[in-house]
Each structure stands twice: as structure tokens, then as C-alpha cells.
Short mmCIF file of C-alpha atoms and ligand atoms in Angstrom, two decimals:
data_model
loop_
_atom_site.label_atom_id
_atom_site.label_comp_id
_atom_site.label_asym_id
_atom_site.label_seq_id
_atom_site.Cartn_x
_atom_site.Cartn_y
_atom_site.Cartn_z
CA MET A 1220 -9.47 -15.29 27.09
CA LYS A 1221 -12.05 -14.47 24.89
CA ILE A 1222 -12.68 -11.95 21.47
CA SER A 1223 -15.70 -10.39 21.04
CA PHE A 1224 -16.65 -9.41 17.58
CA LEU A 1225 -18.01 -5.73 17.96
CA GLY A 1226 -17.93 -4.19 14.80
CA ALA A 1227 -16.95 -4.57 11.23
CA ALA A 1228 -18.45 -8.39 11.45
CA GLY A 1229 -20.89 -8.52 8.75
CA THR A 1230 -20.03 -5.33 7.29
CA VAL A 1231 -16.68 -3.16 6.05
CA THR A 1232 -16.95 -0.60 8.84
CA GLY A 1233 -17.24 0.30 12.45
CA SER A 1234 -14.08 -2.08 13.18
CA ARG A 1235 -13.62 -3.05 17.41
CA TYR A 1236 -12.75 -6.13 18.97
CA LEU A 1237 -12.50 -6.81 22.67
CA LEU A 1238 -10.56 -9.03 24.34
CA GLU A 1239 -10.95 -10.09 27.89
CA HIS A 1240 -7.99 -12.02 29.71
CA ALA A 1241 -7.70 -12.23 33.52
CA GLY A 1242 -9.67 -9.62 34.56
CA ARG A 1243 -8.47 -7.08 31.53
CA ARG A 1244 -9.94 -5.87 28.88
CA LEU A 1245 -8.24 -4.20 25.29
CA LEU A 1246 -9.80 -2.93 22.39
CA VAL A 1247 -8.31 -3.54 18.68
CA ASP A 1248 -9.55 -0.66 16.87
CA CYS A 1249 -12.16 1.41 17.54
CA GLY A 1250 -13.84 2.54 14.57
CA LEU A 1251 -16.99 4.41 13.32
CA PHE A 1252 -19.59 2.56 11.28
CA GLN A 1253 -20.08 4.33 7.89
CA GLY A 1254 -22.98 4.31 5.02
CA TYR A 1255 -26.24 2.99 5.52
CA LYS A 1256 -28.34 4.92 8.16
CA ASN A 1257 -28.92 1.63 10.22
CA LEU A 1258 -25.08 1.10 10.21
CA ARG A 1259 -24.44 5.16 11.23
CA LEU A 1260 -27.10 4.39 13.74
CA MET A 1261 -24.90 2.21 15.57
CA ASN A 1262 -22.52 4.51 16.58
CA TRP A 1263 -25.03 5.60 19.01
CA GLU A 1264 -25.27 2.32 20.60
CA ALA A 1265 -23.86 1.68 24.38
CA PRO A 1266 -20.81 -0.33 23.98
CA PRO A 1267 -21.60 -3.62 25.15
CA PHE A 1268 -18.86 -3.08 28.14
CA ASP A 1269 -17.81 -0.58 30.49
CA PRO A 1270 -15.57 2.25 29.22
CA HIS A 1271 -14.33 2.88 32.01
CA LYS A 1272 -12.68 -0.51 32.70
CA VAL A 1273 -11.38 -0.93 29.30
CA ASP A 1274 -7.72 -1.23 29.78
CA ALA A 1275 -6.01 -0.34 26.65
CA VAL A 1276 -6.69 0.42 23.15
CA VAL A 1277 -4.28 -0.81 19.93
CA LEU A 1278 -4.82 0.88 16.91
CA THR A 1279 -4.31 -0.73 13.04
CA HIS A 1280 -4.40 2.70 11.31
CA ALA A 1281 -5.93 6.04 11.09
CA HIS A 1282 -8.54 5.19 8.80
CA LEU A 1283 -11.97 6.65 10.53
CA ASP A 1284 -13.77 3.22 10.43
CA HIS A 1285 -10.88 2.07 12.82
CA SER A 1286 -9.83 5.13 15.02
CA GLY A 1287 -12.91 7.61 14.29
CA ALA A 1288 -15.19 6.19 17.77
CA LEU A 1289 -12.31 6.59 19.63
CA PRO A 1290 -13.33 10.37 21.03
CA ARG A 1291 -16.63 8.92 21.95
CA LEU A 1292 -14.63 6.01 24.02
CA VAL A 1293 -12.86 8.61 25.90
CA LYS A 1294 -15.70 10.70 26.39
CA GLN A 1295 -17.49 7.44 27.54
CA GLY A 1296 -14.86 7.21 30.62
CA PHE A 1297 -12.11 5.43 28.76
CA HIS A 1298 -9.00 6.28 30.34
CA GLY A 1299 -5.89 4.29 29.49
CA PRO A 1300 -3.54 4.58 26.62
CA ILE A 1301 -4.35 4.20 22.72
CA HIS A 1302 -0.89 2.91 21.46
CA ALA A 1303 -0.50 3.22 17.77
CA THR A 1304 2.37 3.48 15.11
CA ALA A 1305 4.09 7.11 15.30
CA ALA A 1306 2.57 7.69 11.82
CA THR A 1307 -0.93 6.66 12.92
CA GLN A 1308 -0.27 9.05 15.68
CA GLU A 1309 0.07 11.76 13.61
CA LEU A 1310 -2.72 11.31 10.81
CA CYS A 1311 -5.18 11.25 13.58
CA GLU A 1312 -3.87 14.31 15.02
CA ILE A 1313 -5.28 15.89 11.90
CA MET A 1314 -8.85 13.24 11.47
CA LEU A 1315 -10.18 12.77 14.91
CA PRO A 1316 -10.57 16.85 15.38
CA ASP A 1317 -11.96 17.29 11.38
CA SER A 1318 -14.31 14.16 12.21
CA ALA A 1319 -15.21 15.92 15.28
CA ARG A 1320 -15.65 19.23 13.40
CA LEU A 1321 -17.94 17.04 10.88
CA GLN A 1322 -20.22 16.05 14.02
CA GLU A 1323 -20.62 19.30 14.97
CA GLU A 1324 -21.33 20.73 11.66
CA GLU A 1325 -23.93 18.16 10.95
CA ALA A 1326 -25.59 18.32 14.45
CA GLY A 1327 -25.97 22.18 13.68
CA TYR A 1328 -27.31 21.74 10.34
CA HIS A 1329 -30.48 19.73 11.86
CA ASN A 1330 -30.58 22.02 14.76
CA ARG A 1331 -31.03 25.02 11.94
CA HIS A 1332 -33.44 22.55 9.73
CA GLY A 1333 -35.02 20.96 12.79
CA SER A 1334 -34.76 17.87 10.54
CA SER A 1335 -33.79 15.77 13.79
CA ARG A 1336 -36.05 13.89 16.06
CA HIS A 1337 -33.72 14.97 19.20
CA LYS A 1338 -34.10 18.52 20.01
CA PRO A 1339 -31.23 19.46 20.30
CA ALA A 1340 -29.55 17.26 17.54
CA LEU A 1341 -26.26 16.76 19.60
CA PRO A 1342 -22.69 15.58 18.01
CA LEU A 1343 -21.24 11.98 18.42
CA TYR A 1344 -18.16 13.89 20.02
CA ASP A 1345 -17.00 17.24 19.86
CA GLU A 1346 -13.68 18.19 19.13
CA ALA A 1347 -12.86 18.81 22.82
CA ASP A 1348 -13.13 14.91 23.07
CA ALA A 1349 -11.10 14.70 19.90
CA ARG A 1350 -8.24 16.23 21.57
CA ARG A 1351 -8.80 14.33 24.76
CA ALA A 1352 -8.77 11.18 22.94
CA LEU A 1353 -5.00 12.42 21.44
CA GLU A 1354 -3.75 13.01 24.70
CA ARG A 1355 -3.98 9.30 25.31
CA PHE A 1356 -1.93 8.10 22.52
CA SER A 1357 1.04 5.92 23.17
CA THR A 1358 3.92 5.36 19.97
CA LEU A 1359 4.83 1.78 19.69
CA ARG A 1360 7.17 0.97 17.16
CA LEU A 1361 7.06 -2.06 14.64
CA GLY A 1362 8.34 -4.81 15.55
CA LYS A 1363 8.78 -3.64 19.40
CA PRO A 1364 6.77 -6.11 22.11
CA LEU A 1365 4.66 -4.20 24.55
CA GLU A 1366 2.99 -6.29 27.33
CA VAL A 1367 -0.33 -4.02 26.85
CA VAL A 1368 -1.84 -5.30 29.96
CA PRO A 1369 -0.70 -7.96 32.26
CA GLY A 1370 -0.37 -11.08 30.39
CA VAL A 1371 -1.11 -9.93 27.12
CA GLU A 1372 1.71 -9.24 24.62
CA VAL A 1373 1.21 -7.26 21.05
CA ARG A 1374 3.48 -6.53 18.36
CA LEU A 1375 2.76 -4.47 15.37
CA HIS A 1376 3.89 -5.48 11.77
CA ALA A 1377 3.52 -2.96 8.81
CA ALA A 1378 0.30 -3.71 6.90
CA GLY A 1379 0.92 -1.85 3.69
CA HIS A 1380 -2.63 -0.30 3.20
CA ILE A 1381 -1.87 3.41 3.65
CA LEU A 1382 0.92 5.50 6.03
CA GLY A 1383 1.51 4.10 9.71
CA ALA A 1384 -1.19 1.26 9.17
CA ALA A 1385 -0.19 -2.55 11.35
CA SER A 1386 -1.30 -5.77 11.74
CA VAL A 1387 -1.34 -6.67 15.59
CA GLU A 1388 0.16 -9.72 16.83
CA LEU A 1389 -1.28 -10.55 20.06
CA ARG A 1390 0.29 -13.15 22.59
CA CYS A 1391 -2.02 -14.82 25.39
CA GLU A 1392 -2.19 -18.06 27.28
CA GLY A 1393 0.52 -19.76 25.00
CA ARG A 1394 -1.47 -18.78 22.18
CA THR A 1395 -1.07 -15.78 19.10
CA ILE A 1396 -3.75 -14.28 17.62
CA VAL A 1397 -3.27 -12.26 14.33
CA PHE A 1398 -5.39 -9.07 13.51
CA SER A 1399 -4.52 -8.14 10.15
CA GLY A 1400 -6.38 -4.88 10.09
CA ASP A 1401 -6.94 -3.17 6.60
CA LEU A 1402 -3.93 -5.65 4.47
CA GLY A 1403 -2.51 -3.43 1.85
CA ARG A 1404 -1.15 -5.03 -1.88
CA PRO A 1405 2.04 -6.46 -2.51
CA ASP A 1406 2.21 -4.23 -5.72
CA ASP A 1407 0.73 -0.71 -4.24
CA LEU A 1408 2.13 2.16 -5.94
CA VAL A 1409 3.16 4.50 -2.84
CA MET A 1410 3.07 1.62 -0.20
CA LEU A 1411 5.12 -0.76 0.21
CA PRO A 1412 4.18 -4.69 0.64
CA PRO A 1413 3.07 -6.04 4.06
CA GLU A 1414 4.94 -7.75 5.89
CA PRO A 1415 4.73 -11.62 5.72
CA LEU A 1416 2.26 -13.19 8.43
CA PRO A 1417 3.92 -14.26 11.81
CA ASP A 1418 3.88 -17.43 13.30
CA CYS A 1419 0.45 -17.99 14.94
CA ASP A 1420 -2.64 -20.01 15.72
CA GLU A 1421 -5.48 -17.61 14.71
CA VAL A 1422 -6.08 -14.97 12.26
CA VAL A 1423 -8.79 -12.50 11.83
CA LEU A 1424 -8.42 -11.33 8.49
CA GLU A 1425 -10.22 -9.01 6.49
CA SER A 1426 -12.24 -9.45 3.28
CA THR A 1427 -13.11 -6.05 1.92
CA TYR A 1428 -12.17 -7.70 -1.48
CA GLY A 1429 -12.77 -11.39 -0.42
CA ASP A 1430 -14.65 -12.40 -3.98
CA ARG A 1431 -12.52 -10.61 -6.41
CA GLU A 1432 -9.16 -9.55 -8.01
CA HIS A 1433 -8.28 -6.63 -8.67
CA GLU A 1434 -8.04 -5.37 -12.50
CA PRO A 1435 -4.40 -4.48 -13.36
CA LEU A 1436 -2.88 -1.05 -12.54
CA ASP A 1437 -1.97 -1.21 -16.40
CA GLY A 1438 0.21 1.87 -15.86
CA GLY A 1439 -2.77 4.16 -14.93
CA ARG A 1440 -3.90 3.85 -18.90
CA PRO A 1441 -7.74 3.69 -17.79
CA LEU A 1442 -7.50 7.45 -15.81
CA ALA A 1443 -5.04 8.84 -18.41
CA GLU A 1444 -8.26 8.21 -20.97
CA VAL A 1445 -10.95 9.35 -19.00
CA ILE A 1446 -8.80 12.28 -18.44
CA ARG A 1447 -7.98 12.47 -22.22
CA ARG A 1448 -11.59 12.24 -23.31
CA THR A 1449 -12.42 14.47 -20.57
CA VAL A 1450 -10.83 17.50 -21.51
CA ALA A 1451 -11.35 16.64 -25.03
CA ARG A 1452 -14.74 17.25 -24.61
CA GLY A 1453 -13.94 21.15 -22.71
CA GLY A 1454 -14.94 18.94 -19.77
CA THR A 1455 -13.22 18.53 -15.98
CA VAL A 1456 -12.65 15.71 -14.00
CA LEU A 1457 -13.61 15.15 -10.52
CA LEU A 1458 -11.86 12.49 -8.28
CA PRO A 1459 -13.54 12.06 -4.67
CA ALA A 1460 -10.76 10.61 -2.92
CA PHE A 1461 -9.87 9.84 0.98
CA ALA A 1462 -7.85 12.47 2.02
CA VAL A 1463 -5.38 9.76 3.56
CA GLY A 1464 -4.33 6.69 1.03
CA ARG A 1465 -5.84 7.55 -1.94
CA ALA A 1466 -5.32 11.71 -2.25
CA GLN A 1467 -1.60 10.44 -2.16
CA SER A 1468 -1.60 7.71 -4.83
CA LEU A 1469 -3.79 9.34 -7.05
CA LEU A 1470 -1.12 12.53 -7.31
CA TYR A 1471 1.23 10.42 -7.62
CA LEU A 1472 0.36 8.57 -10.38
CA LEU A 1473 -0.73 12.15 -12.07
CA MET A 1474 2.31 13.01 -11.95
CA ARG A 1475 3.99 10.07 -13.68
CA LEU A 1476 1.25 10.12 -16.20
CA ARG A 1477 1.91 14.13 -16.54
CA SER A 1478 5.84 13.22 -16.77
CA SER A 1479 5.61 10.50 -19.33
CA GLY A 1480 3.24 13.01 -21.64
CA THR A 1481 0.39 10.75 -21.31
CA ILE A 1482 -2.17 12.97 -19.83
CA PRO A 1483 -3.00 16.72 -21.21
CA GLU A 1484 -1.49 19.84 -19.38
CA VAL A 1485 -4.75 20.98 -18.04
CA PRO A 1486 -3.94 21.99 -13.90
CA VAL A 1487 -4.65 19.37 -11.21
CA TYR A 1488 -5.65 20.80 -7.80
CA VAL A 1489 -5.89 19.19 -4.31
CA ASN A 1490 -8.82 20.74 -2.94
CA SER A 1491 -8.57 19.36 0.61
CA PRO A 1492 -6.62 20.89 3.72
CA MET A 1493 -6.35 17.64 5.17
CA ALA A 1494 -5.76 15.58 2.37
CA ILE A 1495 -2.48 18.76 1.97
CA ASP A 1496 -1.83 18.24 5.40
CA MET A 1497 -1.48 14.27 4.94
CA THR A 1498 0.66 14.62 1.88
CA ASP A 1499 3.13 16.43 4.10
CA ILE A 1500 2.92 13.69 6.88
CA TYR A 1501 3.78 10.79 3.89
CA LEU A 1502 6.42 13.22 2.92
CA ARG A 1503 7.93 13.33 6.54
CA HIS A 1504 7.88 9.62 6.71
CA ARG A 1505 10.07 8.89 3.90
CA THR A 1506 11.24 5.42 4.97
CA GLU A 1507 7.96 3.60 4.88
CA HIS A 1508 6.80 4.03 1.28
CA ARG A 1509 8.04 3.92 -1.89
CA LEU A 1510 8.06 7.34 -2.77
CA THR A 1511 11.33 8.82 -3.43
CA ALA A 1512 12.20 12.36 -2.69
CA ASP A 1513 11.92 13.31 -6.31
CA ASP A 1514 8.57 11.75 -6.66
CA CYS A 1515 7.43 14.00 -3.45
CA ALA A 1516 8.97 16.69 -5.05
CA ALA A 1517 7.08 15.94 -8.24
CA MET A 1518 3.77 15.59 -6.76
CA HIS A 1519 4.54 19.33 -5.31
CA ARG A 1520 4.88 21.00 -8.44
CA LEU A 1521 2.30 19.22 -10.40
CA ALA A 1522 -0.57 19.88 -7.62
CA ARG A 1523 -2.15 23.01 -6.82
CA MET A 1524 -2.73 23.25 -3.26
CA VAL A 1525 -6.39 24.74 -2.21
CA ARG A 1526 -6.36 25.62 0.87
CA SER A 1527 -8.79 28.45 1.89
CA ALA A 1528 -12.71 28.53 1.40
CA GLU A 1529 -12.35 31.35 -0.92
CA GLU A 1530 -10.11 29.42 -2.98
CA SER A 1531 -12.31 26.62 -3.05
CA ARG A 1532 -14.95 28.25 -4.27
CA ALA A 1533 -13.41 30.72 -7.20
CA LEU A 1534 -12.23 26.82 -8.33
CA ASN A 1535 -15.70 26.20 -8.07
CA ALA A 1536 -16.57 28.79 -10.24
CA ASN A 1537 -13.91 27.68 -12.82
CA ARG A 1538 -15.39 26.55 -16.22
CA GLU A 1539 -11.90 25.80 -17.79
CA PRO A 1540 -10.76 21.88 -17.97
CA ALA A 1541 -9.03 20.69 -15.03
CA VAL A 1542 -8.29 17.53 -12.57
CA ILE A 1543 -9.43 18.28 -9.24
CA ILE A 1544 -8.89 15.61 -6.17
CA SER A 1545 -10.83 16.53 -3.08
CA ALA A 1546 -12.55 14.84 -0.11
CA SER A 1547 -14.28 12.84 0.94
CA GLY A 1548 -13.65 9.77 -0.74
CA MET A 1549 -17.60 8.34 -0.92
CA ALA A 1550 -18.97 11.42 -1.56
CA THR A 1551 -20.70 11.68 1.71
CA GLY A 1552 -19.26 15.13 3.29
CA GLY A 1553 -16.83 17.66 2.98
CA ARG A 1554 -15.45 19.89 0.06
CA VAL A 1555 -15.94 17.37 -2.78
CA LEU A 1556 -19.40 18.04 -2.35
CA HIS A 1557 -19.86 21.30 -3.43
CA HIS A 1558 -17.55 20.41 -7.01
CA LEU A 1559 -20.34 17.08 -7.16
CA LYS A 1560 -22.75 19.72 -7.05
CA SER A 1561 -21.95 22.11 -9.75
CA LEU A 1562 -19.91 19.29 -11.35
CA ALA A 1563 -22.25 16.45 -11.99
CA PRO A 1564 -25.13 18.13 -14.11
CA ASP A 1565 -22.76 19.03 -17.04
CA ALA A 1566 -22.23 15.78 -19.52
CA ARG A 1567 -19.07 16.95 -20.45
CA ASN A 1568 -17.46 16.52 -16.98
CA ALA A 1569 -16.71 13.14 -15.38
CA ILE A 1570 -16.64 11.91 -11.87
CA VAL A 1571 -14.13 9.29 -10.88
CA PHE A 1572 -14.42 7.13 -8.15
CA ALA A 1573 -10.52 4.95 -7.18
CA GLY A 1574 -11.80 3.63 -4.03
CA TYR A 1575 -14.19 1.45 -2.02
CA GLN A 1576 -17.31 2.91 -1.83
CA ALA A 1577 -19.68 1.46 0.90
CA GLY A 1578 -22.85 0.88 0.63
CA GLY A 1579 -25.45 3.54 1.12
CA THR A 1580 -23.43 6.39 0.74
CA ARG A 1581 -23.68 9.13 -2.56
CA GLY A 1582 -20.41 7.70 -4.18
CA ALA A 1583 -22.39 3.34 -4.22
CA ARG A 1584 -25.30 5.61 -5.68
CA LEU A 1585 -23.68 6.80 -8.31
CA VAL A 1586 -21.15 3.96 -9.39
CA ALA A 1587 -24.27 1.80 -9.25
CA GLY A 1588 -25.60 4.43 -12.37
CA GLU A 1589 -28.23 6.26 -9.82
CA ARG A 1590 -28.78 9.70 -12.45
CA ARG A 1591 -30.36 12.08 -9.59
CA ILE A 1592 -28.61 12.47 -5.93
CA ARG A 1593 -29.32 15.00 -3.19
CA ILE A 1594 -26.63 17.25 -2.01
CA PHE A 1595 -27.30 19.76 0.30
CA GLY A 1596 -31.03 19.26 0.07
CA GLU A 1597 -31.52 19.68 -3.43
CA ASP A 1598 -31.94 17.03 -6.31
CA VAL A 1599 -28.90 17.66 -8.71
CA ALA A 1600 -29.25 15.34 -11.96
CA VAL A 1601 -25.82 13.18 -13.01
CA ASN A 1602 -25.17 13.56 -16.93
CA ALA A 1603 -21.49 13.89 -16.59
CA GLU A 1604 -19.43 10.08 -16.93
CA VAL A 1605 -18.84 8.33 -14.15
CA VAL A 1606 -16.29 5.95 -14.14
CA SER A 1607 -15.09 3.84 -11.54
CA LEU A 1608 -11.68 2.30 -11.35
CA ARG A 1609 -10.51 -0.76 -9.60
CA GLY A 1610 -6.72 -1.12 -10.35
CA LEU A 1611 -5.90 1.54 -7.67
CA SER A 1612 -7.63 -0.32 -4.32
CA ALA A 1613 -4.96 0.03 -1.07
CA HIS A 1614 -6.58 -3.47 -0.38
CA ALA A 1615 -5.48 -6.75 -1.09
CA ASP A 1616 -7.59 -8.51 -3.62
CA SER A 1617 -8.65 -12.06 -2.65
CA ASP A 1618 -5.47 -14.11 -4.03
CA GLN A 1619 -3.36 -11.67 -2.54
CA LEU A 1620 -5.35 -11.96 0.94
CA LEU A 1621 -4.87 -15.78 0.40
CA GLY A 1622 -1.20 -15.11 -0.44
CA TRP A 1623 -0.67 -13.24 2.83
CA LEU A 1624 -2.16 -16.37 4.72
CA LYS A 1625 -0.23 -18.79 2.87
CA GLY A 1626 2.66 -16.92 3.24
CA GLY A 1627 3.58 -17.26 7.28
CA PRO A 1628 5.92 -20.25 8.55
CA ARG A 1629 2.57 -22.32 9.34
CA ALA A 1630 -1.34 -22.38 8.19
CA PRO A 1631 -3.25 -20.91 10.82
CA ARG A 1632 -5.33 -23.42 13.15
CA ARG A 1633 -8.63 -21.11 12.22
CA VAL A 1634 -9.22 -18.23 10.49
CA TYR A 1635 -11.97 -15.44 11.16
CA LEU A 1636 -13.34 -13.53 8.24
CA THR A 1637 -14.22 -9.71 8.58
CA HIS A 1638 -14.08 -6.62 7.63
CA GLY A 1639 -16.55 -7.57 4.28
CA GLU A 1640 -20.11 -7.69 3.28
CA PRO A 1641 -21.60 -11.14 3.67
CA GLY A 1642 -21.10 -12.27 0.06
CA PRO A 1643 -17.40 -11.71 -0.01
CA ALA A 1644 -16.33 -12.70 3.59
CA ASP A 1645 -18.38 -15.96 2.20
CA GLN A 1646 -16.32 -16.54 -0.60
CA LEU A 1647 -13.06 -16.18 1.15
CA ARG A 1648 -13.99 -18.37 3.65
CA GLN A 1649 -14.79 -21.04 1.24
CA ARG A 1650 -11.60 -20.40 -0.23
CA VAL A 1651 -9.61 -20.13 2.90
CA THR A 1652 -10.75 -23.64 3.61
CA ALA A 1653 -10.03 -25.37 0.17
CA GLU A 1654 -6.74 -23.73 0.00
CA LEU A 1655 -5.63 -24.41 3.58
CA GLY A 1656 -7.24 -26.75 4.81
CA CYS A 1657 -7.96 -24.73 7.97
CA GLU A 1658 -11.16 -24.08 9.74
CA ALA A 1659 -12.43 -20.48 8.25
CA LEU A 1660 -15.67 -18.50 9.77
CA VAL A 1661 -17.66 -15.18 9.41
CA PRO A 1662 -18.07 -14.63 12.76
CA ARG A 1663 -21.70 -12.48 13.37
CA LEU A 1664 -21.98 -9.00 15.01
CA GLY A 1665 -21.44 -9.37 18.71
CA GLN A 1666 -20.58 -12.89 18.63
CA VAL A 1667 -17.77 -14.09 21.88
CA VAL A 1668 -15.27 -16.50 20.83
CA GLU A 1669 -13.83 -17.90 24.37
CA PHE A 1670 -10.74 -19.47 24.09
CA SER A 1671 -9.46 -22.14 26.72
CA GLY A 1672 -6.38 -23.76 27.17
CA SER A 1673 -4.37 -24.10 24.14
CA GLY A 1674 -6.66 -25.81 21.98
CA THR A 1675 -10.16 -25.90 22.38
CA VAL A 1676 -12.50 -22.93 20.86
CA SER A 1677 -16.28 -22.50 21.91
ZN1 ZN B 1390 -8.38 1.41 6.24
#
């Protein structure tokens, strides 16, 4: 058996691992690279395997850096099943066609402006490719063992993080390897804690926050404070948020702050049709998270859901203080850009980031303090207050990652640290070695690890 680390190695996006065993091939995740241009260009590279000859995919969760390259894989000839939880499948039914539309819009923009060296500029994939990928999905229940290819059995375990997210336990040739996927935190507002690490030999562990501990959530006090001072100066608070996961956590927190009278009675808008649809999916999967029926109803009462483009434009013209949740979370696209363009120049407003900002995105540049950003080809002055809230992450922090590793029935023999920038991945590597006494390493992109027999690894 061998495993190739084909993404999320030395970076947080592009999750993709190839397992080969007895002439069969299995992918765990197939995500998009995001952020810096050199990373995004990697989405165009031919994969180092023949997509026709991949037998199956196991998907950990719906975020595009894990699922977003599936339509391209199908376009390139993959025709096997994509195994995922029911909730992941439902989320992907919205996210993958939306991702395709964004790719098509981007190609269209380049063709209108002659701004690509490719004539014509083409999308990475289109909506028909996304639909074909969705036809390949097959529901796999948490905890149910399935022989996905001969000699390889997988079992999914709840990972917290977002609705439907799972870790993958994979048994092959007498050894067990666990891919953590993105791991949630035990104290998440919305999601239940990750299931404990199963008995295993090796772990492929995410390390997004491998070098830090989250600030305490503190009942949402930092968010309440920024809303109070912004509204007091007549401004609007813009919350760029991933449509899935983050938007629902923010809405829940705002609902609690409003019911306790901690934030003023200004309108709260969710301006993202996708986030609205996602919220409905959360409501349908009520046993998989902490929200009660009453919480869900109160969230719906609190927020004004903005669906149409006309309503979105009207909201953008509105100068009354408000709180606006809009996607995308790293301000790389979506309706949030229109809000940013109109709200950033006014010092009364606040732009509040509550999630991970990948290097190279507008979100990362704003958080770093840049006072001018380019939006739709124009330079926009940033005079608004920019705040980065660190207590709301959907990822486990370094103590929590280590806590999860230590929570298994025995220490794994080896831990591979992926899905992190080099600094956090390396710091976590050192802690894993020191605190668990097992071998830990940070694989290079493209690195292949061969397992022979039950012990040796090369
Ligand atoms: Zn994720």
C-alpha cells in the first residue's frame, strides 16, 4: 500500500490523498487550492494519476478546499462512486454548482476584459460537470464499515467542524490509518465534539492552528463590543462568512447576544442565498448539532434573509446601521465584495473577520492592515475598522488537536501533519513528538509513503 500527499501539504488548501493498494486507487478528498495565485494555478495541473483509473473517492466534508475539484476529476474521466455523509452530500448539491458558476463567471470576466493569456479563457469546470459529479455521490452513514475497493475498508466518524464533517478510518493490509479531515473543537457553539480517535497505527492530522490556542469565546463579548461601538458611531458591521458553518455560528451567536440584550436592536441581514439554503440544511439535520428547534426558530426570526439581486442592491444602498453577514468568508468573491466596496471607505463601519484567512486572499490582506484593496478592478480605500475575531474558529486549536490524538485507545505510531502552513505544521510536529513520543512528520507536496507488511514504512 502507498499513500501520496497530493494537496494540503505545506498549505491549508487543496486536500487530496491518493491511496494505492493491489492495483486499486482511492482518493481521500479532492479539493481546490485557494489563496495565492501560485496555489490557484495548481488547480489547472494534470493530476499525477489517471482519473479514469481511480476507483472511488471518500470525502471528509463539503468545504471547497476538500470537495471543490471533484467536478474537474469527473470531467477528466473519473466515473467511480464518491462516498460521503448525507449532510455532506446535501451541502455539496449547493456548493459544487455554485463553485462552477463562479468559475464560469471568472472566465467570462477575463474574456470580456482580455485579461487572461488564454484565448478564450475557460472555466476549471462548468455547472454540467458539477451536476455529473453530484450523480456520483453515494451516502455513507457514520460508523458503518464499507469495503470501498477490494481490501480497503473505510468507516466515517463525526469530526465536528461543520455539518456532515467526518474523519476517515481506513483499514488495509492489516493496518489502520485515520485521516482527521478538518477537526472541529470540543467547545464549538454549534457542532457536537469530534468523536474520539479510533484505535489506529497512523494518523494524517490537520494542523491549521497547530501553533496557537484560540482566544476564549467569552460569550461572544468581543463581537458584541465591536457591534455596540460601530452602531454608536452610526456605522454598519460587515461579517464576511463562509456560507456553510461560519454563517450559521454567527447567526446563532447574534441571536444569543440579542436575546440577552447585549447588542442593540439593529437589523441583521444574511445576504447570501447559499448561506440561507445551508441554514435550512442545518435545520433538517437537527440531531447532528447542538441547536434546538427553538434556537433555529429564533435564528430565523432574527435575520432578514436577502435572496434576490435587487434586495441585495437595495441593502447596499441602505445607510442605516445594521449587521450584515455575507459570503465569501475570505472576501475572494460573492456578494460580500459589493458590501466591502461600499462600506470600507467609511470610518464609521466595521469589517469583522471570524474565520481562517488563507494567505493571498483579500481577507488576509485586510486583517494584516492593508488600507487599500482592489475590488472589481478598482482601488478601494479602507477607512473602516477591521477586526479579526479569533474565538470563533471551526477548527480545533493546537491543545485540542493534541487532546484528540491523546484520546485514542493507544498512541499512534506515526503522525503526518498536513493542512497547515509550514510554521504551524512544524510546531505541531514538535509537540506531537514531545508529548506522545511517536514519530511525526510534515509531508512534502507529492511525497509518497510506502507501507510494507505491518511495520516498515519508507
Ligand atoms: Zn473545512
